[in-house]
Each structure stands twice: as structure tokens, then as C-alpha cells.
């Protein structure tokens, strides 16, 4: 697949078939993905790949925490970003949420359905496999985050060559202690993000989402042309 084609095809998938993803495929995918660039080739990353019963336990406990109104783990407070009302960022956030709710036929006032939708995220959209990206805890977050952002996108693109689709997920790392407990992620690692991965269920309405982008003319300053 042509790279530009892959970039255009990639989208966040929010429902997967139950078919398992063989370990050998994930291994090959990660072998390719770590070709991703990093500052000074420091490669500040590590992986915990979860499937099967342990993933089921994590899904269950995530959802229980959500239902109990549990706040994100202290170490994940960075996820509590508020985009000010009226800002373009809030506008884009609302736009994608509206599109997803429209596709899922969830009316704005239907709290039960909205909660049900939210729970799907905390269940990793029923993906058969989840890749947790970690980094040594003592590494400073900003640079580490940038390198891992490059890596996450590389994983999502490379996955397409195996017929696999993905969703990068903050929701999936909200309850870091659940991941640490069940997947034995040690305290000397910081949890960067989760990538839900599997074979897509294209019949699922939310997978028809078409996220939009700001036209380049609105965001680029051309200098010296
Ligand atoms: C760091 C990061 C965290 C994300 N967390 C979530 C999440 O928790 N739940 C979710 O449904 N999508 C999540 N997404 C997916 C974004 O909503 C998605 O990338 C965006 O709407 C653009 O859509 P696209 O990926 O289909 O192009 C996340 C994406 C990124 C990069």
C-alpha cells in the first residue's frame, strides 16, 4: 500500500471483530513500527501487549471504575484537558462527538446511551488486543511524548498492511492502576497511551465516521515562496 494511501485510509475504528490477532503478527508489526524516528535515536518506549482473559479483567474493572465515578489515576491527571468553550479546539471536539452520536443514533439528552457509548471506550471498543506504550518513568515527559506520538502513528499506519485497524485511546489508560495490577506494568514505567487493535467491524455505524480537518490555508504560514 502506498504511504499516502495508508495515511488517507487510517481512521479510528471503534468496533472490532472478535477474531484474535496472532502474537506473531503483532510482533512483526512492532518490529516494523520501531523504525519510527526518535530524538537522537533514544527510542524511549516499551510495550505491554494484552489479550485474552487479562484484557477481559481490565475491561471489566475499567467499566466498574467509570460507573462508580472514579476519577482518573493521579498519574493520568494530564488527561483532564479542558478545551475552553468557544475555542476552535472545543469546536472540533464537539464536531467529532456529534458525528459519532449521530451515526450511533444517540440523542443528546439520552444519558443512558451516552454512558453506554463512553463505556465502549473503556472496554477498548471490544478490540481483541491492546498495545500499551510505556516509557521509563524518569524520562522527561515532553520529548518522550513526542517520540511516542511518532511511534503511535507509525503503529497505526503499519497495522493497515496486516488488515488491522486501530484506535489510539486516552480512555484506555485513564485507570492506570488497573493496567498496572492486571498487566504487571511496574511503577518504574510511565504509561503513555493505549492502542486498541484488531480486525474492523465495518457494519458498526461509528466506523463510518469521517473526521474532518482544517484546510491548510487556515493553518499554514508560507515563508520565502
Ligand atoms: C492521543 C489520542 C487520544 C485519543 N483518545 C481517544 C479516546 O479515548 N477515545 C476515542 O474514541 N478516540 C480517541 N482518540 C481518537 C481521536 O478521537 C481521533 O484520532 C480523532 O477524532 C480523528 O479521527 P481519526 O483518527 O478517525 O482520523 C484519540 C486520539 C489520540 C491521538
Coordinates of C-alpha atoms and ligand atoms in Angstrom, one line a residue:
X1 CA 0.0 0.0 0.0
X2 CA 1.2 3.5 -1.0
X3 CA 2.1 5.6 2.1
X4 CA -0.2 8.5 1.2
X5 CA -3.0 6.0 0.6
X6 CA -2.4 4.4 4.0
X7 CA -2.5 7.9 5.7
X8 CA -5.8 8.6 4.0
X9 CA -7.3 5.2 4.8
X10 CA -6.3 5.2 8.5
X11 CA -9.1 6.2 10.8
X12 CA -10.0 5.5 14.4
X13 CA -12.0 2.3 14.5
X14 CA -14.4 1.9 17.4
X15 CA -15.7 -1.7 17.0
X16 CA -13.7 -4.8 16.2
X17 CA -14.5 -8.4 15.2
X18 CA -13.7 -10.8 18.0
X19 CA -11.1 -12.7 15.8
X20 CA -7.9 -12.8 17.8
X21 CA -4.8 -11.2 16.4
X22 CA -1.9 -13.8 16.4
X23 CA 1.1 -12.9 18.6
X24 CA 3.4 -13.3 15.5
X25 CA 1.5 -10.6 13.6
X26 CA 1.7 -8.1 16.5
X27 CA 5.4 -9.0 16.8
X28 CA 6.0 -8.3 13.1
X29 CA 4.0 -5.1 13.3
X30 CA 6.1 -3.8 16.3
X31 CA 9.3 -4.9 14.6
X32 CA 8.4 -2.6 11.7
X33 CA 6.9 0.2 13.9
X34 CA 10.1 0.7 16.0
X35 CA 11.7 2.0 12.8
X36 CA 9.8 5.2 13.9
X37 CA 12.2 8.2 14.5
X38 CA 13.1 9.4 17.9
X39 CA 15.3 12.2 19.2
X40 CA 19.0 11.1 19.0
X41 CA 17.6 7.6 18.3
X42 CA 16.9 7.3 22.0
X43 CA 13.8 5.0 21.4
X44 CA 12.2 6.0 24.7
X45 CA 9.5 3.3 24.5
X46 CA 8.4 -0.1 25.6
X47 CA 5.3 -2.2 25.1
X48 CA 2.8 -4.3 27.1
X49 CA 0.6 -6.2 24.7
X50 CA -2.6 -7.5 26.3
X51 CA -5.2 -10.0 25.1
X52 CA -7.4 -12.8 26.4
X53 CA -8.6 -13.2 30.0
X54 CA -6.4 -10.5 31.3
X55 CA -7.8 -8.0 28.8
X56 CA -11.3 -9.0 29.9
X57 CA -10.5 -8.3 33.5
X58 CA -9.1 -4.9 32.6
X59 CA -12.2 -4.0 30.6
X60 CA -14.5 -5.1 33.4
X61 CA -12.6 -3.1 36.1
X62 CA -12.3 0.0 33.9
X63 CA -16.1 0.0 33.4
X64 CA -16.7 -0.6 37.1
X65 CA -14.5 2.4 37.9
X66 CA -16.3 4.5 35.4
X67 CA -19.7 3.5 36.8
X68 CA -18.5 4.3 40.3
X69 CA -17.5 7.8 39.2
X70 CA -13.8 7.1 39.9
X71 CA -11.5 9.9 38.8
X72 CA -8.5 9.2 36.6
X73 CA -5.5 7.9 38.4
X74 CA -3.3 10.7 39.8
X75 CA -0.6 9.8 37.3
X76 CA -3.0 10.3 34.5
X77 CA -4.3 13.8 35.5
X78 CA -2.7 15.1 32.3
X79 CA -5.7 13.5 30.5
X80 CA -8.1 16.0 32.2
X81 CA -7.7 18.7 29.5
X82 CA -10.4 21.3 29.2
X83 CA -10.7 23.0 25.9
X84 CA -12.2 26.4 26.6
X85 CA -15.8 26.9 25.3
X86 CA -15.7 28.9 22.1
X87 CA -12.2 27.8 21.2
X88 CA -11.6 26.1 17.9
X89 CA -10.3 23.0 19.7
X90 CA -13.6 22.7 21.6
X91 CA -15.5 23.2 18.4
X92 CA -13.6 20.3 16.7
X93 CA -14.0 18.1 19.8
X94 CA -17.8 18.7 19.8
X95 CA -18.0 18.2 16.0
X96 CA -16.5 14.7 16.1
X97 CA -18.6 13.7 19.1
X98 CA -21.7 14.9 17.3
X99 CA -20.9 12.9 14.3
X100 CA -20.3 9.8 16.3
X101 CA -23.5 10.2 18.2
X102 CA -25.4 10.8 15.0
X103 CA -24.1 7.7 13.5
X104 CA -24.9 5.7 16.7
X105 CA -28.3 7.3 16.9
X106 CA -27.7 8.6 20.3
X107 CA -29.9 11.6 21.1
X108 CA -28.2 14.4 23.0
X109 CA -30.5 14.0 26.0
X110 CA -30.2 10.2 26.2
X111 CA -27.9 9.9 29.2
X112 CA -28.1 6.1 29.3
X113 CA -27.0 5.7 25.7
X114 CA -24.2 8.3 26.1
X115 CA -22.9 6.4 29.1
X116 CA -23.1 3.1 27.2
X117 CA -21.1 4.7 24.4
X118 CA -18.5 6.0 26.9
X119 CA -18.2 2.6 28.4
X120 CA -17.3 1.2 25.0
X121 CA -14.1 3.3 25.0
X122 CA -13.2 2.0 28.5
X123 CA -13.7 -1.5 27.0
X124 CA -11.2 -0.7 24.2
X125 CA -14.1 -0.9 21.8
X126 CA -14.0 -4.7 22.3
X127 CA -10.7 -5.0 20.5
X128 CA -9.2 -8.5 20.8
X129 CA -5.8 -6.9 21.6
X130 CA -4.5 -3.7 23.2
X131 CA -1.0 -2.3 22.9
X132 CA 0.1 -0.2 25.9
X133 CA 3.0 2.1 25.1
X134 CA 5.2 2.7 28.1
X135 CA 8.4 4.6 28.9
X136 CA 10.9 4.7 31.7
X137 CA 9.4 6.9 34.4
X138 CA 12.4 9.1 34.9
X139 CA 12.4 10.2 31.3
X140 CA 11.0 13.8 30.9
X141 CA 7.5 13.6 29.5
X142 CA 7.6 16.3 26.7
X143 CA 10.3 14.8 24.5
X144 CA 9.3 11.3 25.3
X145 CA 5.7 12.1 24.4
X146 CA 6.8 13.5 21.0
X147 CA 8.8 10.4 20.1
X148 CA 5.9 8.2 21.3
X149 CA 3.5 10.2 19.2
X150 CA 5.5 9.4 16.1
X151 CA 5.6 5.8 17.2
X152 CA 1.9 5.5 17.8
X153 CA 1.1 6.9 14.3
X154 CA 3.6 4.5 12.8
X155 CA 1.9 1.6 14.5
X156 CA -1.5 2.7 13.3
X157 CA -0.2 3.0 9.7
X158 CA 1.8 -0.2 9.6
X159 CA -1.2 -2.1 11.1
X160 CA -3.0 -1.5 7.8
X161 CA -0.6 -3.7 5.9
X162 CA -1.8 -6.6 8.1
X163 CA -5.5 -5.7 7.6
X164 CA -5.6 -4.4 11.2
X165 CA -7.1 -1.2 12.3
X166 CA -6.6 0.8 15.4
X167 CA -7.8 3.4 17.9
X168 CA -5.3 5.4 20.0
X169 CA -7.1 5.8 23.3
X170 CA -6.7 8.1 26.3
X171 CA -9.8 6.4 27.7
X172 CA -7.9 3.1 27.8
X173 CA -5.2 4.4 30.1
X174 CA -7.4 6.5 32.4
X175 CA -7.3 3.9 35.2
X176 CA -3.5 3.3 35.1
X177 CA -3.7 1.3 38.3
X178 CA -6.0 -1.3 36.7
X179 CA -3.4 -1.8 33.9
X180 CA -0.6 -1.9 36.4
X181 CA -2.4 -4.5 38.5
X182 CA -3.6 -6.9 35.8
X183 CA -0.8 -6.5 33.2
X184 CA 2.0 -6.2 35.7
X185 CA 3.2 -2.8 34.5
X186 CA 5.9 -1.8 37.0
X187 CA 6.0 1.6 38.8
X188 CA 9.2 2.5 37.1
X189 CA 7.3 2.8 33.8
X190 CA 5.1 5.7 32.8
X191 CA 2.0 4.8 30.8
X192 CA 1.9 6.8 27.6
X193 CA -1.1 5.6 25.7
X194 CA -3.2 2.6 24.6
X195 CA -3.8 1.4 21.1
X196 CA -6.8 -0.8 20.6
X197 CA -6.1 -3.1 17.6
X198 CA -8.0 -5.7 15.7
X199 CA -9.9 -6.6 12.6
X200 CA -12.6 -3.9 12.0
X201 CA -16.3 -4.5 12.0
X202 CA -17.3 -2.2 9.1
X203 CA -21.0 -2.8 9.8
X204 CA -20.8 -0.9 13.0
X205 CA -22.2 2.6 12.5
X206 CA -19.5 4.5 14.3
X207 CA -16.9 3.0 12.0
X208 CA -18.4 5.1 9.2
X209 CA -17.1 8.2 10.8
X210 CA -15.3 10.7 8.6
X211 CA -13.3 13.1 10.7
X212 CA -12.7 16.4 9.1
X213 CA -9.5 18.6 9.0
X214 CA -8.9 22.3 9.0
X215 CA -7.8 23.4 5.5
X216 CA -4.1 24.0 5.2
X217 CA -4.7 27.6 4.0
X218 CA -6.1 28.3 7.5
X219 CA -3.2 27.0 9.5
X220 CA -0.1 27.5 7.4
X221 CA 2.2 30.5 7.0
X222 CA 4.3 30.2 3.8
X223 CA 7.6 31.9 4.1
X224 CA 10.0 32.7 1.3
X225 CA 8.0 31.2 -1.5
Ligands
LIG1 C1 -3.7 10.9 22.0 C2 -5.0 10.4 21.4 C3 -6.0 10.0 22.3 C4 -7.2 9.5 21.8 N1 -8.2 9.0 22.7 C5 -9.3 8.6 22.3 C6 -10.3 8.0 23.2 O1 -10.0 7.9 24.4 N2 -11.5 7.6 22.7 C7 -11.7 7.7 21.3 O2 -12.8 7.2 21.0 N3 -10.9 8.2 20.5 C8 -9.7 8.6 20.9 N4 -8.8 9.1 20.0 C9 -9.1 9.2 18.6 C10 -9.4 10.6 18.1 O3 -10.7 10.9 18.5 C11 -9.3 10.6 16.6 O4 -8.0 10.4 16.2 C12 -9.8 12.0 16.0 O5 -11.1 12.2 16.2 C13 -9.6 12.0 14.5 O6 -10.2 10.9 13.9 P1 -9.5 9.8 13.0 O7 -8.4 9.2 13.9 O8 -10.6 8.8 12.7 O9 -8.8 10.4 11.9 C14 -7.5 9.6 20.5 C15 -6.5 10.0 19.6 C16 -5.3 10.4 20.1 C17 -4.2 10.9 19.1

